[in-house]
């Protein structure tokens, strides 16, 4: 049995480069094969499968890969589809990631009046996410006809093949261009790291835990900043409170000063200009905000 961990990610598309970058930042380098389907991990026993995003949930459920990165929208739809055939299934989420954010929304033609979800009764709804849509409608007690389309869902109302749609939205410009208006949020989604429900061998579990620690470090680092400043000793408590996401900063003496000290802290949440202005207002000076390269909690 292989002692290498197999990770499936999208080969090309919206999640591809962010997923590769995440693994790269975790220190995994790959030998890229010519067919670009399987990449061998050089620096850790972690190999990559590069596939269409729609295949990733199946690969996880069938144990073709150990872990995989895919949008929650795709994972949930696939799980519901499989559950309809086989009954309840597990597709454990290991980490929600900080990219691929979007929402699955119901949109109606701009000219159509819409007061509440009950207006969808007896409507024809085009979507690539029939299971998620059905679950939402069932919860809302709505009885509508779902038309499954595999792409170009947004043009269905103008073609007359549907009355409204359920589709992914990020900026909203596709809806606007098609004279559609968002009226309900079916789900919020982002890329997530999933684990196959198949049990992992102990040595692979050790490897996975190691990888997860690195992923946590990478996710933390994105927001984290190292902040250095000078401050009156008397304002230390207030200063610590103003530093976003910082715990017990390092306090150092300043040569030749008795009531001013240097404060160093790792802020794990975004540091904005407003934070710096507030720090200055209570006596901080020489404030420096530095990026953090790597972090291991
Ligand atoms: O080839 P493959 O099957 O692997 O890729 P794909 O074409 O099926 O997927 P891809 O790469 O388009 O999207 C992969 C994942 O990215 C999705 O499953 C979501 O989890 C996530 N994601 C984030 C999005 C969007 N944002 C998004 N805006 N996926 C699709 N869109 C589309 C949406 O369908 C609509 O057509 O973008 C359009 C709307 O965008 P706005 O900005 O105009 O609102
Ligand atoms: Zn796809």
Coordinates of C-alpha atoms and ligand atoms in Angstrom, one line a residue:
X1 CA 0.0 0.0 0.0
X2 CA 1.3 3.5 -0.9
X3 CA 2.5 5.6 1.9
X4 CA 2.1 8.7 -0.2
X5 CA -0.8 11.1 0.2
X6 CA -2.8 11.9 -3.0
X7 CA -4.4 15.4 -3.3
X8 CA -6.9 16.2 -6.0
X9 CA -7.2 19.8 -7.2
X10 CA -8.8 21.5 -10.2
X11 CA -6.6 21.3 -13.3
X12 CA -7.6 24.6 -14.8
X13 CA -10.3 27.1 -13.8
X14 CA -11.0 29.5 -11.0
X15 CA -9.5 27.3 -8.2
X16 CA -6.5 26.0 -10.0
X17 CA -3.8 28.6 -9.4
X18 CA -4.8 29.3 -5.8
X19 CA -4.8 25.6 -4.9
X20 CA -1.4 25.2 -6.4
X21 CA -0.1 28.3 -4.7
X22 CA -1.4 27.0 -1.3
X23 CA 0.5 23.7 -1.7
X24 CA 3.6 25.6 -3.0
X25 CA 3.5 27.8 0.1
X26 CA 3.3 24.6 2.2
X27 CA 6.7 23.8 0.7
X28 CA 5.6 21.0 -1.7
X29 CA 7.3 21.0 -5.0
X30 CA 6.2 18.7 -7.8
X31 CA 7.7 16.9 -10.8
X32 CA 5.2 18.0 -13.5
X33 CA 4.3 15.2 -15.8
X34 CA 3.7 15.8 -19.5
X35 CA 0.1 14.8 -19.5
X36 CA -0.4 17.2 -16.5
X37 CA -2.7 14.7 -14.8
X38 CA -0.4 13.4 -12.1
X39 CA 2.4 15.4 -10.4
X40 CA 4.8 13.6 -8.2
X41 CA 5.7 15.4 -4.9
X42 CA 9.5 15.9 -4.6
X43 CA 9.8 17.6 -1.2
X44 CA 7.1 15.6 0.7
X45 CA 5.4 12.3 -0.1
X46 CA 2.3 14.2 -1.4
X47 CA 1.2 13.7 -5.0
X48 CA -1.2 15.8 -7.1
X49 CA -4.1 14.7 -9.3
X50 CA -5.1 17.5 -11.6
X51 CA -8.7 17.0 -12.7
X52 CA -12.0 18.7 -13.5
X53 CA -13.5 20.1 -10.3
X54 CA -16.7 18.1 -10.8
X55 CA -14.7 14.8 -10.5
X56 CA -13.1 15.7 -7.2
X57 CA -16.1 14.8 -4.9
X58 CA -16.4 11.4 -6.7
X59 CA -12.7 10.7 -6.3
X60 CA -12.9 11.5 -2.6
X61 CA -16.0 9.3 -2.1
X62 CA -14.5 6.4 -4.0
X63 CA -11.1 6.8 -2.3
X64 CA -9.2 7.6 -5.6
X65 CA -7.6 10.4 -3.7
X66 CA -7.1 11.0 0.0
X67 CA -7.9 14.7 0.1
X68 CA -9.1 17.2 -2.4
X69 CA -9.8 20.9 -2.8
X70 CA -13.1 21.9 -4.4
X71 CA -15.8 24.5 -4.0
X72 CA -18.4 23.7 -1.3
X73 CA -21.1 24.2 -3.9
X74 CA -19.7 21.3 -6.0
X75 CA -19.0 19.1 -3.0
X76 CA -22.5 19.6 -1.5
X77 CA -24.3 19.0 -4.8
X78 CA -22.3 15.8 -5.5
X79 CA -22.9 14.5 -2.0
X80 CA -26.6 15.1 -2.2
X81 CA -26.6 13.3 -5.6
X82 CA -24.8 10.3 -4.2
X83 CA -26.9 10.3 -1.1
X84 CA -30.0 10.1 -3.2
X85 CA -28.7 6.7 -4.5
X86 CA -26.9 5.3 -1.5
X87 CA -28.2 7.0 1.6
X88 CA -26.3 9.2 4.1
X89 CA -22.6 9.8 3.3
X90 CA -19.7 11.6 5.0
X91 CA -17.5 14.0 3.1
X92 CA -15.5 15.5 6.0
X93 CA -14.3 19.1 5.6
X94 CA -10.8 19.6 6.9
X95 CA -10.4 23.3 6.3
X96 CA -12.4 26.1 4.6
X97 CA -10.0 28.1 2.5
X98 CA -9.7 31.8 1.7
X99 CA -10.4 31.7 -2.0
X100 CA -13.2 30.7 -4.5
X101 CA -15.8 32.8 -2.5
X102 CA -19.1 33.0 -4.2
X103 CA -22.8 32.5 -3.5
X104 CA -25.4 30.3 -5.1
X105 CA -28.3 32.6 -5.7
X106 CA -31.8 32.7 -7.2
X107 CA -32.1 35.4 -9.8
X108 CA -35.3 36.6 -11.6
X109 CA -35.7 38.9 -14.7
X110 CA -35.3 42.6 -13.7
X111 CA -38.8 43.3 -14.9
X112 CA -40.4 40.6 -12.8
X113 CA -41.9 41.6 -9.5
X114 CA -40.7 39.5 -6.5
X115 CA -41.9 39.8 -3.0
X116 CA -41.1 36.5 -1.3
X117 CA -39.9 33.0 -2.0
X118 CA -43.5 31.8 -2.5
X119 CA -43.5 33.7 -5.8
X120 CA -41.4 30.9 -7.1
X121 CA -44.2 28.4 -6.9
X122 CA -44.9 26.8 -10.3
X123 CA -42.0 28.6 -11.9
X124 CA -39.4 26.9 -14.1
X125 CA -35.9 27.3 -12.5
X126 CA -32.8 26.6 -14.6
X127 CA -29.7 25.6 -12.7
X128 CA -26.6 23.4 -12.7
X129 CA -27.3 22.7 -9.0
X130 CA -30.6 20.8 -9.0
X131 CA -30.1 19.1 -5.6
X132 CA -29.1 22.2 -3.7
X133 CA -31.9 24.1 -5.4
X134 CA -34.4 21.4 -4.5
X135 CA -33.3 21.3 -0.9
X136 CA -33.6 25.1 -0.6
X137 CA -37.1 25.0 -2.2
X138 CA -38.3 22.1 -0.1
X139 CA -37.2 24.0 3.1
X140 CA -39.1 27.0 1.9
X141 CA -42.2 24.9 1.1
X142 CA -42.0 25.9 -2.6
X143 CA -43.1 23.7 -5.4
X144 CA -41.2 24.6 -8.7
X145 CA -40.0 22.9 -11.7
X146 CA -36.2 22.5 -11.9
X147 CA -34.5 22.4 -15.3
X148 CA -31.0 21.1 -15.2
X149 CA -28.5 22.8 -17.4
X150 CA -24.8 22.2 -17.5
X151 CA -23.8 25.7 -18.5
X152 CA -24.9 29.2 -19.7
X153 CA -27.7 29.1 -17.2
X154 CA -28.0 32.9 -17.2
X155 CA -29.4 33.0 -20.7
X156 CA -32.2 30.6 -20.0
X157 CA -34.8 33.3 -19.1
X158 CA -34.1 35.3 -22.2
X159 CA -34.4 32.2 -24.3
X160 CA -37.7 31.4 -22.7
X161 CA -36.6 28.0 -21.5
X162 CA -36.9 29.0 -17.8
X163 CA -38.5 31.8 -15.7
X164 CA -35.6 32.3 -13.4
X165 CA -32.3 30.7 -12.5
X166 CA -30.1 29.5 -9.6
X167 CA -26.5 30.2 -10.4
X168 CA -23.2 31.1 -8.8
X169 CA -22.5 34.8 -8.4
X170 CA -19.4 36.7 -7.3
X171 CA -19.4 40.3 -8.6
X172 CA -22.9 40.2 -10.0
X173 CA -21.9 41.5 -13.4
X174 CA -23.0 38.4 -15.3
X175 CA -26.5 38.8 -13.8
X176 CA -26.6 42.5 -14.6
X177 CA -25.5 41.8 -18.2
X178 CA -28.4 39.4 -18.6
X179 CA -30.9 41.7 -16.9
X180 CA -31.4 39.4 -14.0
X181 CA -31.8 40.4 -10.3
X182 CA -30.6 38.4 -7.3
X183 CA -33.5 37.7 -4.9
X184 CA -32.4 34.8 -2.6
X185 CA -29.2 33.4 -1.3
X186 CA -29.3 29.6 -1.5
X187 CA -25.8 29.0 -0.1
X188 CA -22.5 30.8 0.5
X189 CA -19.5 28.9 -0.9
X190 CA -15.7 28.9 -1.0
X191 CA -13.0 26.5 -1.8
X192 CA -12.5 23.9 1.0
X193 CA -10.2 21.0 1.7
X194 CA -12.1 17.7 2.0
X195 CA -11.0 14.3 3.2
X196 CA -12.0 11.0 1.7
X197 CA -14.4 9.1 4.0
X198 CA -12.1 6.0 3.6
X199 CA -9.9 5.5 6.7
X200 CA -6.3 6.7 6.3
X201 CA -3.4 4.5 7.2
X202 CA -1.6 5.7 10.3
X203 CA 1.5 6.9 8.4
X204 CA -0.6 8.9 6.0
X205 CA -2.6 10.4 8.9
X206 CA 0.7 11.6 10.3
X207 CA 1.6 13.2 7.0
X208 CA -1.9 14.8 6.7
X209 CA -1.5 16.3 10.2
X210 CA 1.8 17.8 9.2
X211 CA 0.3 19.2 6.0
X212 CA -2.7 20.7 7.9
X213 CA -0.3 22.5 10.3
X214 CA 1.4 24.0 7.3
X215 CA -1.9 24.9 5.7
X216 CA -3.0 26.6 8.9
X217 CA 0.3 28.5 8.9
X218 CA -0.2 29.7 5.3
X219 CA -3.8 30.7 6.0
X220 CA -2.8 32.7 9.1
X221 CA 0.1 34.4 7.4
X222 CA -2.1 35.9 4.8
X223 CA -3.6 38.3 7.3
X224 CA -0.8 38.4 9.8
X225 CA 1.5 41.4 10.4
X226 CA 4.4 41.9 12.7
X227 CA 3.8 45.3 14.4
X228 CA 6.6 47.2 16.2
X229 CA 6.0 50.5 18.0
X230 CA 7.2 52.7 20.8
X231 CA 4.6 53.5 23.5
X232 CA 4.2 55.0 27.0
X233 CA 4.4 52.2 29.5
X234 CA 1.2 53.5 31.1
X235 CA -0.7 52.8 27.8
X236 CA 0.4 49.2 27.4
X237 CA -3.0 47.6 28.2
X238 CA -4.8 49.9 25.8
X239 CA -2.2 49.3 23.1
X240 CA -2.6 45.6 23.4
X241 CA -6.3 45.9 23.1
X242 CA -6.0 48.0 19.9
X243 CA -3.7 45.5 18.1
X244 CA -6.0 43.3 16.1
X245 CA -5.7 39.6 17.0
X246 CA -2.5 40.1 19.1
X247 CA -1.8 38.2 22.3
X248 CA 0.7 39.2 25.0
X249 CA 3.1 41.4 23.0
X250 CA 6.8 41.5 23.7
X251 CA 7.8 44.6 25.7
X252 CA 11.4 45.8 25.5
X253 CA 13.2 48.7 27.3
X254 CA 14.3 51.7 25.2
X255 CA 17.8 52.9 25.9
X256 CA 17.8 56.1 27.9
X257 CA 14.0 56.1 28.4
X258 CA 12.2 55.2 31.6
X259 CA 8.5 55.6 30.8
X260 CA 8.6 54.6 27.1
X261 CA 9.0 51.1 25.9
X262 CA 9.2 49.2 22.5
X263 CA 6.2 46.9 21.8
X264 CA 6.4 44.0 19.3
X265 CA 3.4 41.9 18.5
X266 CA 2.0 39.5 15.9
X267 CA -1.4 40.7 14.7
X268 CA -3.4 37.7 13.3
X269 CA -6.1 39.9 11.9
X270 CA -5.9 42.7 9.2
X271 CA -4.2 45.9 10.4
X272 CA -5.8 49.0 8.9
X273 CA -4.8 52.6 8.9
X274 CA -7.6 53.2 11.4
X275 CA -5.8 50.9 13.9
X276 CA -2.5 52.9 13.5
X277 CA -4.3 56.2 13.9
X278 CA -5.9 55.0 17.1
X279 CA -2.6 53.8 18.4
X280 CA -1.0 57.1 17.7
X281 CA -3.8 58.9 19.4
X282 CA -2.9 57.2 22.7
X283 CA 0.8 57.9 22.4
X284 CA 2.3 55.3 20.2
X285 CA 5.1 56.4 17.9
X286 CA 7.6 54.9 15.4
X287 CA 4.9 52.4 14.3
X288 CA 6.1 49.8 11.8
X289 CA 3.9 47.1 10.2
X290 CA 5.9 44.2 8.6
X291 CA 4.7 41.2 6.6
X292 CA 5.0 37.7 8.0
X293 CA 6.7 35.2 5.8
X294 CA 6.0 31.9 7.5
X295 CA 4.2 30.9 10.8
X296 CA 4.0 27.7 12.7
X297 CA 1.7 27.8 15.7
Ligands
LIG1 O1 -13.3 22.7 -16.0 P1 -13.9 22.5 -14.7 O2 -15.1 21.7 -14.6 O3 -12.8 22.1 -13.7 O4 -14.3 24.0 -14.1 P2 -15.7 24.8 -14.1 O5 -15.8 25.6 -15.3 O6 -16.8 23.8 -13.8 O7 -15.5 25.7 -12.8 P3 -14.9 27.1 -12.6 O8 -13.4 27.1 -12.8 O9 -15.7 28.2 -13.4 O10 -15.3 27.4 -11.1 C1 -14.8 26.5 -10.1 C2 -15.4 27.0 -8.8 O11 -15.1 28.4 -8.5 C3 -16.9 27.0 -8.6 O12 -17.4 25.7 -8.4 C4 -17.1 27.9 -7.4 O13 -16.9 27.1 -6.2 C5 -16.0 28.9 -7.6 N1 -16.5 30.2 -8.1 C6 -16.2 31.4 -7.5 C7 -17.2 30.4 -9.2 C8 -17.4 31.8 -9.2 N2 -16.8 32.4 -8.2 C9 -18.2 32.4 -10.4 N3 -18.4 33.6 -10.4 N4 -17.6 29.6 -10.2 C10 -18.3 30.2 -11.2 N5 -18.6 31.5 -11.3 C11 -19.3 31.9 -12.6 C12 -20.8 31.8 -12.4 O14 -21.3 30.5 -12.8 C13 -21.3 32.8 -13.5 O15 -21.3 32.3 -14.8 O16 -19.1 33.2 -12.9 C14 -20.3 33.9 -13.4 C15 -20.7 34.9 -12.4 O17 -19.6 35.7 -12.0 P4 -19.9 37.3 -11.7 O18 -18.6 37.8 -11.2 O19 -20.3 37.9 -13.0 O20 -21.0 37.4 -10.6
LIG2 ZN1 -16.7 22.0 -13.4

